[in-house]
XYZ file of C-alpha atoms in Angstrom:
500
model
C -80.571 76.262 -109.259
C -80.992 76.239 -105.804
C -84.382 77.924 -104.263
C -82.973 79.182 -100.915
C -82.142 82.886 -100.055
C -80.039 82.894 -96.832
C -79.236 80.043 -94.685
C -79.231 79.343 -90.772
C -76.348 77.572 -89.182
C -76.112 74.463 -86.978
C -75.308 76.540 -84.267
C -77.904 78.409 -84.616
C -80.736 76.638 -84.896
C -79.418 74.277 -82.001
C -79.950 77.489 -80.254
C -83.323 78.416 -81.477
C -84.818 74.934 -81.112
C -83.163 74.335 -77.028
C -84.952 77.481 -75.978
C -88.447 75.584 -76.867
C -89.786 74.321 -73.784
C -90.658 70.947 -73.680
C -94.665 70.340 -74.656
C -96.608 69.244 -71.337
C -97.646 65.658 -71.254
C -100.760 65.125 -69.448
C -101.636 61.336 -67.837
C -101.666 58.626 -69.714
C -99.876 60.947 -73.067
C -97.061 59.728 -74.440
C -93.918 61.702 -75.549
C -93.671 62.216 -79.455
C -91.025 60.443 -80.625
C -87.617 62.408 -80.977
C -88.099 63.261 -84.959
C -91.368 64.195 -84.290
C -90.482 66.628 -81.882
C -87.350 67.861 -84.345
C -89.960 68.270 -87.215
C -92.597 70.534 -84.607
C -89.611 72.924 -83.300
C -88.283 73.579 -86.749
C -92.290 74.080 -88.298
C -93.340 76.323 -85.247
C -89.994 78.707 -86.093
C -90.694 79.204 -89.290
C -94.422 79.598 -88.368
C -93.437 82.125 -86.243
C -91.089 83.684 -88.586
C -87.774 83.204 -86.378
C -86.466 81.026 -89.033
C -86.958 82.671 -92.549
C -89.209 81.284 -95.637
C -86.435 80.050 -98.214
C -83.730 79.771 -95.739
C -81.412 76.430 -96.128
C -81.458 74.023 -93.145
C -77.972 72.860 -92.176
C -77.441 69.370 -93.271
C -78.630 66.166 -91.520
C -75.333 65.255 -90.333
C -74.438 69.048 -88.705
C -77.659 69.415 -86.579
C -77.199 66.200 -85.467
C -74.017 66.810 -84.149
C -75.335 70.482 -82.740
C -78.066 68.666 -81.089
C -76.560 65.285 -79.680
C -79.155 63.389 -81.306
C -78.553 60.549 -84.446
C -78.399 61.450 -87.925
C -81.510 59.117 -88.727
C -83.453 61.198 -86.184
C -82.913 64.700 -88.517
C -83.667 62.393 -91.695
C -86.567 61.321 -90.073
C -87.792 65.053 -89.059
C -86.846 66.674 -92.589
C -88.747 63.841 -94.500
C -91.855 64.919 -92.077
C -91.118 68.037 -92.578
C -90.987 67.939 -96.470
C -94.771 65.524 -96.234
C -96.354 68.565 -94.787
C -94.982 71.302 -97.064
C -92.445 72.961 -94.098
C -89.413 71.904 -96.831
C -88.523 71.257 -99.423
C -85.107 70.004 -101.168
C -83.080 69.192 -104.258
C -79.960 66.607 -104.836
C -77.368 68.969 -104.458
C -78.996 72.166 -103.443
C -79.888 71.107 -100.091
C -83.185 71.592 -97.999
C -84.672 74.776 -97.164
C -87.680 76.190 -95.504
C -91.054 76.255 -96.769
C -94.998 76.653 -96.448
C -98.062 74.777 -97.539
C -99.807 75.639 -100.487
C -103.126 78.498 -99.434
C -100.830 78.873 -96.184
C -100.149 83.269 -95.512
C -96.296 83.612 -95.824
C -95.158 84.378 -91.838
C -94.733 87.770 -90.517
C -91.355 88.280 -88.657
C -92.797 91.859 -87.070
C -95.868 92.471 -85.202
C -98.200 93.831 -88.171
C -102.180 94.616 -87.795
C -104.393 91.572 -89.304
C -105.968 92.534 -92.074
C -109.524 94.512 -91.385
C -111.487 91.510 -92.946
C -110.125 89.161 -90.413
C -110.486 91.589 -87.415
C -114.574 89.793 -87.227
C -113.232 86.111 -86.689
C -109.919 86.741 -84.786
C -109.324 89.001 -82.009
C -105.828 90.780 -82.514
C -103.432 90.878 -79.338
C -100.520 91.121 -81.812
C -100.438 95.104 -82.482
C -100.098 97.338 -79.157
C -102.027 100.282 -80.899
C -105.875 102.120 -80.153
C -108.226 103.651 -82.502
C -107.849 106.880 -83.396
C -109.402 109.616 -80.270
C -112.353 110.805 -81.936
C -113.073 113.758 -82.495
C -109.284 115.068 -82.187
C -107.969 113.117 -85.719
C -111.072 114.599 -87.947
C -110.727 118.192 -85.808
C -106.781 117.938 -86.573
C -107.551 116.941 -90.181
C -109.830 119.682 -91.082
C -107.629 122.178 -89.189
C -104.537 120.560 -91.551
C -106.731 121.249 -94.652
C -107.391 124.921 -93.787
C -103.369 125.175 -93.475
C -102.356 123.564 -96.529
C -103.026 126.226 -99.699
C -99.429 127.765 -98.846
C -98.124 124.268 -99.086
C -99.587 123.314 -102.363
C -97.414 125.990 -104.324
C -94.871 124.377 -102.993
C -92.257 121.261 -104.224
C -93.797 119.198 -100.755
C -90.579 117.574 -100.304
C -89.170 118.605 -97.088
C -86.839 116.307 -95.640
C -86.252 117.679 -91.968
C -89.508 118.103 -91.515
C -92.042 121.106 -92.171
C -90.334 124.097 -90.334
C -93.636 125.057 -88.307
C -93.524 121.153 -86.976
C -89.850 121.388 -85.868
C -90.045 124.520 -84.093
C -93.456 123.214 -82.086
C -91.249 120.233 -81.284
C -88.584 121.835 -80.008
C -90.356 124.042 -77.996
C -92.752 121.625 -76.360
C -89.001 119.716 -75.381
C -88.003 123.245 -73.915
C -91.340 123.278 -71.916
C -90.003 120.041 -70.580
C -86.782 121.855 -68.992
C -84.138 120.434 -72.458
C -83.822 123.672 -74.475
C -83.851 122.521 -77.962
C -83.237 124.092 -81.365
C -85.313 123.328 -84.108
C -82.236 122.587 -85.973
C -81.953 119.500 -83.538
C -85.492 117.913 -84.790
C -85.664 116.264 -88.073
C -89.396 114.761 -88.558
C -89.967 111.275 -90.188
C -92.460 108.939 -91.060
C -93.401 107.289 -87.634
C -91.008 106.480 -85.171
C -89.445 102.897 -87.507
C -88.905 105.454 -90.026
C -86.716 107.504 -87.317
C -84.901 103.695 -86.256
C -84.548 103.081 -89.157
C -82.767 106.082 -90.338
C -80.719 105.827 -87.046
C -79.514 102.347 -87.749
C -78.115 103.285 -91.233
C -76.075 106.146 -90.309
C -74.583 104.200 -87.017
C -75.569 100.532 -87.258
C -74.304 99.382 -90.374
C -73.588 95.771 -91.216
C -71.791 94.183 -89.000
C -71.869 96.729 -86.431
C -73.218 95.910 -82.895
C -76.605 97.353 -81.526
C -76.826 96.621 -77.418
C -80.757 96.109 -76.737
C -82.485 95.864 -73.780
C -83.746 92.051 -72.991
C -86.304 91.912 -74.273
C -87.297 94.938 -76.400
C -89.612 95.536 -79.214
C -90.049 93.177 -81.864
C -89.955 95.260 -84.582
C -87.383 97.456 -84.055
C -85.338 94.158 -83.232
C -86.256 93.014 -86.863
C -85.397 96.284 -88.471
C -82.092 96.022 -86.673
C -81.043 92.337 -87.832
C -82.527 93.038 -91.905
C -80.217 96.285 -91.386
C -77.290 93.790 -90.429
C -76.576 95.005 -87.125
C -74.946 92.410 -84.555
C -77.432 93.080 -81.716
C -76.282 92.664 -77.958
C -78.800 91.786 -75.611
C -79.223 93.388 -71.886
C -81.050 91.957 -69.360
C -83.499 93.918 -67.613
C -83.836 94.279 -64.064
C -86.606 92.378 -62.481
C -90.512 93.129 -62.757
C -90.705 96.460 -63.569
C -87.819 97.956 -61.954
C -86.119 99.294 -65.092
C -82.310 98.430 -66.001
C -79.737 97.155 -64.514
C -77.008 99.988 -65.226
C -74.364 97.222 -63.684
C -74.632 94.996 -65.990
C -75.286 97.951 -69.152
C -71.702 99.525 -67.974
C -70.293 96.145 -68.237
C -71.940 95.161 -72.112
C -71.206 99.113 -72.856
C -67.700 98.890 -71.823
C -66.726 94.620 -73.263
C -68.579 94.627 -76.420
C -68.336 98.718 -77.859
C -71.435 98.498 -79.069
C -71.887 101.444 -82.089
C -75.332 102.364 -81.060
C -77.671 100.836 -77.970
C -81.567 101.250 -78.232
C -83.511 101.979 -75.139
C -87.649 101.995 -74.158
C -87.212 104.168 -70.383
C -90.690 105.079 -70.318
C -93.156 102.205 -70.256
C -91.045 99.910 -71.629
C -92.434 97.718 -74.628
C -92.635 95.148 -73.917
C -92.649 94.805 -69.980
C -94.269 98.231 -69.035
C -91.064 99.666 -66.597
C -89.967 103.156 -66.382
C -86.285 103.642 -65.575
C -85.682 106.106 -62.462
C -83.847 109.351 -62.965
C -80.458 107.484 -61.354
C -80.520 104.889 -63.847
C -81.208 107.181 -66.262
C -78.523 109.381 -65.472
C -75.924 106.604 -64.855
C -76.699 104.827 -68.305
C -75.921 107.880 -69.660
C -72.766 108.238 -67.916
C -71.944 104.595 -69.004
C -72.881 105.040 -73.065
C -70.848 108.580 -73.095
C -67.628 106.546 -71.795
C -67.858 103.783 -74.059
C -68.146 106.062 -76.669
C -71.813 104.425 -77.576
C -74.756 106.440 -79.122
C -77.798 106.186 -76.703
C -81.247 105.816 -78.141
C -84.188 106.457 -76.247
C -87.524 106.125 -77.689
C -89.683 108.021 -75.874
C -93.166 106.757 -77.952
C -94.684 105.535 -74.519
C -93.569 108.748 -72.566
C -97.250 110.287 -72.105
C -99.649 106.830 -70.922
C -99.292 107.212 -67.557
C -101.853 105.609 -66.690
C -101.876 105.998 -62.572
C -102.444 109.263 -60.907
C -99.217 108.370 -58.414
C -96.723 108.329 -61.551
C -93.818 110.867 -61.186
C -92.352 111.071 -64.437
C -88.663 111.082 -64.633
C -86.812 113.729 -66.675
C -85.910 112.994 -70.499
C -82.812 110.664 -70.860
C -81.504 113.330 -73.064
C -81.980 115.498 -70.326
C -78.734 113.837 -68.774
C -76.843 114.906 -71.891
C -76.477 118.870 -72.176
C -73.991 118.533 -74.730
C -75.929 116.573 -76.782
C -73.391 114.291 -77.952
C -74.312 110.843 -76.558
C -78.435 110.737 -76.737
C -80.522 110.219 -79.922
C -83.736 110.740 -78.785
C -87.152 109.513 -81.281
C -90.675 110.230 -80.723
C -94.007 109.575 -82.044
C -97.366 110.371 -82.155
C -98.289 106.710 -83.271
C -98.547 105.628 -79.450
C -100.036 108.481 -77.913
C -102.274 109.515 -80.265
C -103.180 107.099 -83.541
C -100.740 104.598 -85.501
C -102.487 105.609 -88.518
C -101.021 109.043 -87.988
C -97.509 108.659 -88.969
C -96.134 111.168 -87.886
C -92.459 110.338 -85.959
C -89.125 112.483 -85.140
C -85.931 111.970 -84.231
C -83.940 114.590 -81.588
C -80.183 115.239 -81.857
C -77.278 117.126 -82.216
C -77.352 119.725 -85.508
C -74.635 117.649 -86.963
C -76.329 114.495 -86.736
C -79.531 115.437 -88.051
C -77.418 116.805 -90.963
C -76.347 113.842 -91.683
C -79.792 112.351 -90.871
C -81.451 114.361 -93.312
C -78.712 113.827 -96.311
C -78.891 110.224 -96.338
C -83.047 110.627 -96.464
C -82.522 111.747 -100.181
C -82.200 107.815 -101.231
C -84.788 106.834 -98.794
C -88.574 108.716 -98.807
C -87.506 112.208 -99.151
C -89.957 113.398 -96.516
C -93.144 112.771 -94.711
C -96.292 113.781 -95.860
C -97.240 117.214 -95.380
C -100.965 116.675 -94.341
C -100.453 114.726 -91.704
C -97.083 117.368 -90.001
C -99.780 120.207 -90.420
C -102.451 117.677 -88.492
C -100.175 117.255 -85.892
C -99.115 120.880 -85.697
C -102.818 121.837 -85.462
C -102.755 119.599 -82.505
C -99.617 120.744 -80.333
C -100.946 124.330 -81.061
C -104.577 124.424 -80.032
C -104.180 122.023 -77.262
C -105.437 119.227 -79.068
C -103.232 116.877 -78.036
C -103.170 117.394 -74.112
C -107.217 116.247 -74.540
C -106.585 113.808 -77.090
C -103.979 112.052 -75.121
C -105.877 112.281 -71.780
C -108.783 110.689 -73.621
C -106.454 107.894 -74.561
C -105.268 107.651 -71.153
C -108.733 106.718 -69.816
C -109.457 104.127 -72.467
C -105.953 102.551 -71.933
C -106.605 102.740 -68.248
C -109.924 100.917 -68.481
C -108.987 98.499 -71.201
C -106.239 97.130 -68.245
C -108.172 97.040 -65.738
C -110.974 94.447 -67.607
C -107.764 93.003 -69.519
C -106.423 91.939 -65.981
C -109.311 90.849 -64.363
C -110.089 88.484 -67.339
C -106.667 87.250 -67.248
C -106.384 86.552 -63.890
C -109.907 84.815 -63.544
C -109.364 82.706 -66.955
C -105.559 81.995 -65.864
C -104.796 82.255 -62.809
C -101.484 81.070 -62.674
C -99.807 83.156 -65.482
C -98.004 85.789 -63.392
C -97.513 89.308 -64.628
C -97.172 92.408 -62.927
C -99.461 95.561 -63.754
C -97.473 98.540 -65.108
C -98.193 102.209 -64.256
C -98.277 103.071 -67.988
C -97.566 102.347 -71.652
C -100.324 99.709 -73.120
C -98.993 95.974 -72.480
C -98.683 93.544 -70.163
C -95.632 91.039 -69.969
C -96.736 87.667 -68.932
C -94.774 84.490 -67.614
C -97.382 81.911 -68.926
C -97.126 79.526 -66.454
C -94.839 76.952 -67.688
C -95.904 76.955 -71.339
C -94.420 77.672 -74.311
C -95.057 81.047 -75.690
C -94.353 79.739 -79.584
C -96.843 76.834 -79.059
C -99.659 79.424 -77.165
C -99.370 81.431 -80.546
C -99.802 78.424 -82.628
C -102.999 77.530 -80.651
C -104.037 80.995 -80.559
C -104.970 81.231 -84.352
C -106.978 77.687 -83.663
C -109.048 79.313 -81.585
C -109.502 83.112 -82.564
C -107.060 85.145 -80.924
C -104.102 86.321 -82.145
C -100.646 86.623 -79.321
C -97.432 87.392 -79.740
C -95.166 84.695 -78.283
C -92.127 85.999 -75.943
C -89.719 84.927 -78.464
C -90.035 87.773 -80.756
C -88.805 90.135 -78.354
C -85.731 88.298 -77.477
C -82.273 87.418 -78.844
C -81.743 83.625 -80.142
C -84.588 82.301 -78.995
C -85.364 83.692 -75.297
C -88.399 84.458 -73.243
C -89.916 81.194 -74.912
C -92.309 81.215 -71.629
C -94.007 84.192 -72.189
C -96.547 86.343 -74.237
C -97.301 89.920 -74.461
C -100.526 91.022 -74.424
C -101.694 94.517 -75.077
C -104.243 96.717 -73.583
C -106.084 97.609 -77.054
C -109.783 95.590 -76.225
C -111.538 95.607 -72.915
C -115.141 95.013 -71.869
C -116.345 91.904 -73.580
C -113.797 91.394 -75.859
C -111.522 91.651 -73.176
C -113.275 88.798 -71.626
C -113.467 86.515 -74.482
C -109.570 87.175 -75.361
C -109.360 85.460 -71.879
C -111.362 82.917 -72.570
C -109.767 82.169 -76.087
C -106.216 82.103 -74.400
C -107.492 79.756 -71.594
C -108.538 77.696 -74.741
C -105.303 78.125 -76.364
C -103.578 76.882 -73.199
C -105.464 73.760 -72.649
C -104.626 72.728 -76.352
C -101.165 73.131 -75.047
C -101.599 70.959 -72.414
C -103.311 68.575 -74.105
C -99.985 68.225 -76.424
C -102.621 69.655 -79.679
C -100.855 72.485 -80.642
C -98.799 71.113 -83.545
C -97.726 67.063 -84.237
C -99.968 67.033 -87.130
C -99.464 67.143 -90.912
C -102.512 69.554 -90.923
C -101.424 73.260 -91.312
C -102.810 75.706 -88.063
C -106.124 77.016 -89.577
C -106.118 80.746 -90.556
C -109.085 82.339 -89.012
C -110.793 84.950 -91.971
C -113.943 86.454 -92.318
């Protein structure tokens, strides 16, 4: 019986492995051999997760013929592969991916370490702050006064608790978009919203447009939903999208749905202007495409010269082309998930009966918490609190970058809480590797791509400043100079997991 559970094409992996940049050779290194360098590109994908645990390889003779190279080459890299525990096979079942023995299965998202590792490793992988103390106990103690009513209750409410959706609505309202509380259902976190989206428009098959790049782990929640995805390139440094070249993917490829970040983008930090805005709009509602905005970055500002730009749905006053999801995860505390998704009634009808085979509803605790917050003011001073920290984590963030590594180029957004870095010349996948040698955890610029791009960057968030900020720096520096050195991977060894 074979042991695989999906497969990945010639094709594909061709792809996957040719965006790898080549490893730097310093003087007097010599080039691995050709199999060597197979066997590396395949182990650092499923490292990274790109190329599934369990998944069956093509055979030796197809990826030789996707990749030009000889059939004893692949041979060669599979058998290395299968020494160091990256594969495994079976007369007649074929070869498919594995790890080592003691080795953590790979994440494909951008998930928190575990708190016992946060002593030994410092985490650049999750783009999230603790909680703005003393707002979270203040809003859970003003919660617990609210709740008695509640408790006589069934607690399942699947739009939402109607006190939450009518404090949503109006605080959209404030913002100049009148908005029923009929058009707010609330969910668990702003994946839970995606993910709701995805199933009621983005079902297998079905294309997704995405900016290029986008968020990792709405990407991933996309592609396990089935969805085709259709990338977008953005414009250049932080200058938002290029509607050009959305009208033209809008209007060739009908995509179903298209997901957008306009406000702080994650991950390159750019906020779209109101014309772009306006025009995308213009462009989704005449293909007939559903526009997504998440709008979870929409309150860091972070400079006192930002302007922000009206709502995307505030280009829609029918309400029929713009799904629009929020959060308090961003702005306020990722352990408070608390999410919601604005629309037209009809579609959050249909939102909410689908949500009867998924979680039912989101806790009630946590909608009264954040209640107690929109309606005492809570929030304005919790989220200008986070404001400063995020502003003064980027600040030492950058100056520790640019000191440590001065020729990784990046430009410094206005807002939102990462930075998206070219890393001058190196491979993204192979900084990540070296990253967990030497205490720091990145993401590598492939996660946040289609098929493989970005390979020559990293994001790095603002969540640590002061000292730690520094000695991320220093640990990346490290990171890169194993790079350099041609250290990062080659060997049978397994990448040590740093734990406390």
């Amino acid at each position: 019986m074979a042991q695989w559970t999906s497969a990945v094409g010639a094709a594909q992996l061709a792809r996957l492995l040719n965006s790898q940049q080549d490893r730097p050779v310093g003087p007097g290194t010599r080039r691995p051999p050709a199999y060597r360098a197979l066997a590396d590109g395949i182990r650092l994908l499923v490292l990274e997760g790109r190329v599934p645990v369990a998944a069956r390889l093509p055979a030796e003779r197809e990826l030789a013929l996707a990749l030009s190279v000889s059939r004893t080459t692949v041979a060669a890299a599979y058998e290395a592969l299968r020494a160091e525990g990256f594969l495994e096979s079976r007369r007649g079942a074929g070869s498919w991916t594995a790890v080592p023995a003691g080795n953590p299965l790979p994440a494909r998202g951008l998930e928190p370490l575990p708190p016992e590792a946060l002593g030994s490793v410092i985490d650049l992988g999750c783009a999230a702050l603790p909680a703005p103390e003393p707002w979270l106990t203040r809003a859970v103690q003003g919660a617990l006064e609210e709740l008695p009513p509640y408790a006589h209750t069934h607690g399942d409410y699947p739009a939402g608790l109607p006190v939450l959706r009518s404090m949503i609505a109006e605080r959209y309202t404030a913002r100049g978009i009148p908005t029923m509380p009929e058009q707010i259902m609330v969910t668990t976190g702003a994946m839970g919203a995606m993910d709701a989206i995805c199933h009621l428009f983005g079902g297998r098959g079905e294309r997704i447009a995405v900016e290029s790049p986008s968020y990792a782990n709405i990407l991933q929640l996309m592609r396990e939903a089935g969805a085709r995805l259709v990338p977008v390139a953005m414009a250049d440094g932080l200058s938002g999208w290029d509607v050009d070249r959305w009208r033209q993917v809008l209007r060739e490829a009908a995509p179903r749905i298209a997901y957008v970040v306009a406000d702080f983008h994650n991950p390159t930090g750019a906020l779209a202007d109101d014309d772009q805005r306006r025009r995308l709009v213009d462009a989704a509602r005449s293909a007939g495409t559903v526009l997504v905005a998440d709008e979870t970055m929409s309150e860091l500002w972070l400079d006192d010269d930002v302007e922000m730009p009206r709502p995307v749905c505030g280009f829609d006053p029918a309400g029929s082309t713009v799904i629009t999801v929020g959060s308090a995860s961003k702005a306020f505390w990722a352990g408070m998930r608390i999410g919601w998704v604005r629309a037209a009634p009809d579609v959050i009808r249909s939102l909410v009966a689908a949500r009867a085979y998924a979680d039912l509803g989101t806790p009630v605790l946590e909608q009264l918490a954040v209640n107690w917050l929109f309606s005492t003011g809570g929030w304005a001073q919790a989220v200008e609190l986070r404001r400063a920290q995020a502003r003064e984590n980027r600040e030492a963030l950058v100056t520790a970058v640019r000191r440590e590594l001065p020729e990784w180029e990046f430009e410094v957004p206005k807002g939102g809480l990462t930075l998206w870095v070219r890393a001058g010349g190196l491979s993204g996948s192979r900084l990540a590797e070296a990253g967990e040698r030497v205490g720091v955890r990145v993401p590598s610029g492939p996660r946040f791509g289609v098929d493989g791009a970005f390979e020559g960057y990293v994001r790095l968030p603002f969540t640590v400043g002061g000292a730690v900020a520094e000695e991320a720096a220093a640990r990346l520096a490290a990171a890169a100079r194993l790079v350099e050195a041609g250290l990062s991977g080659g060997s049978a060894e397994a990448p040590r997991t740093f734990v406390a």
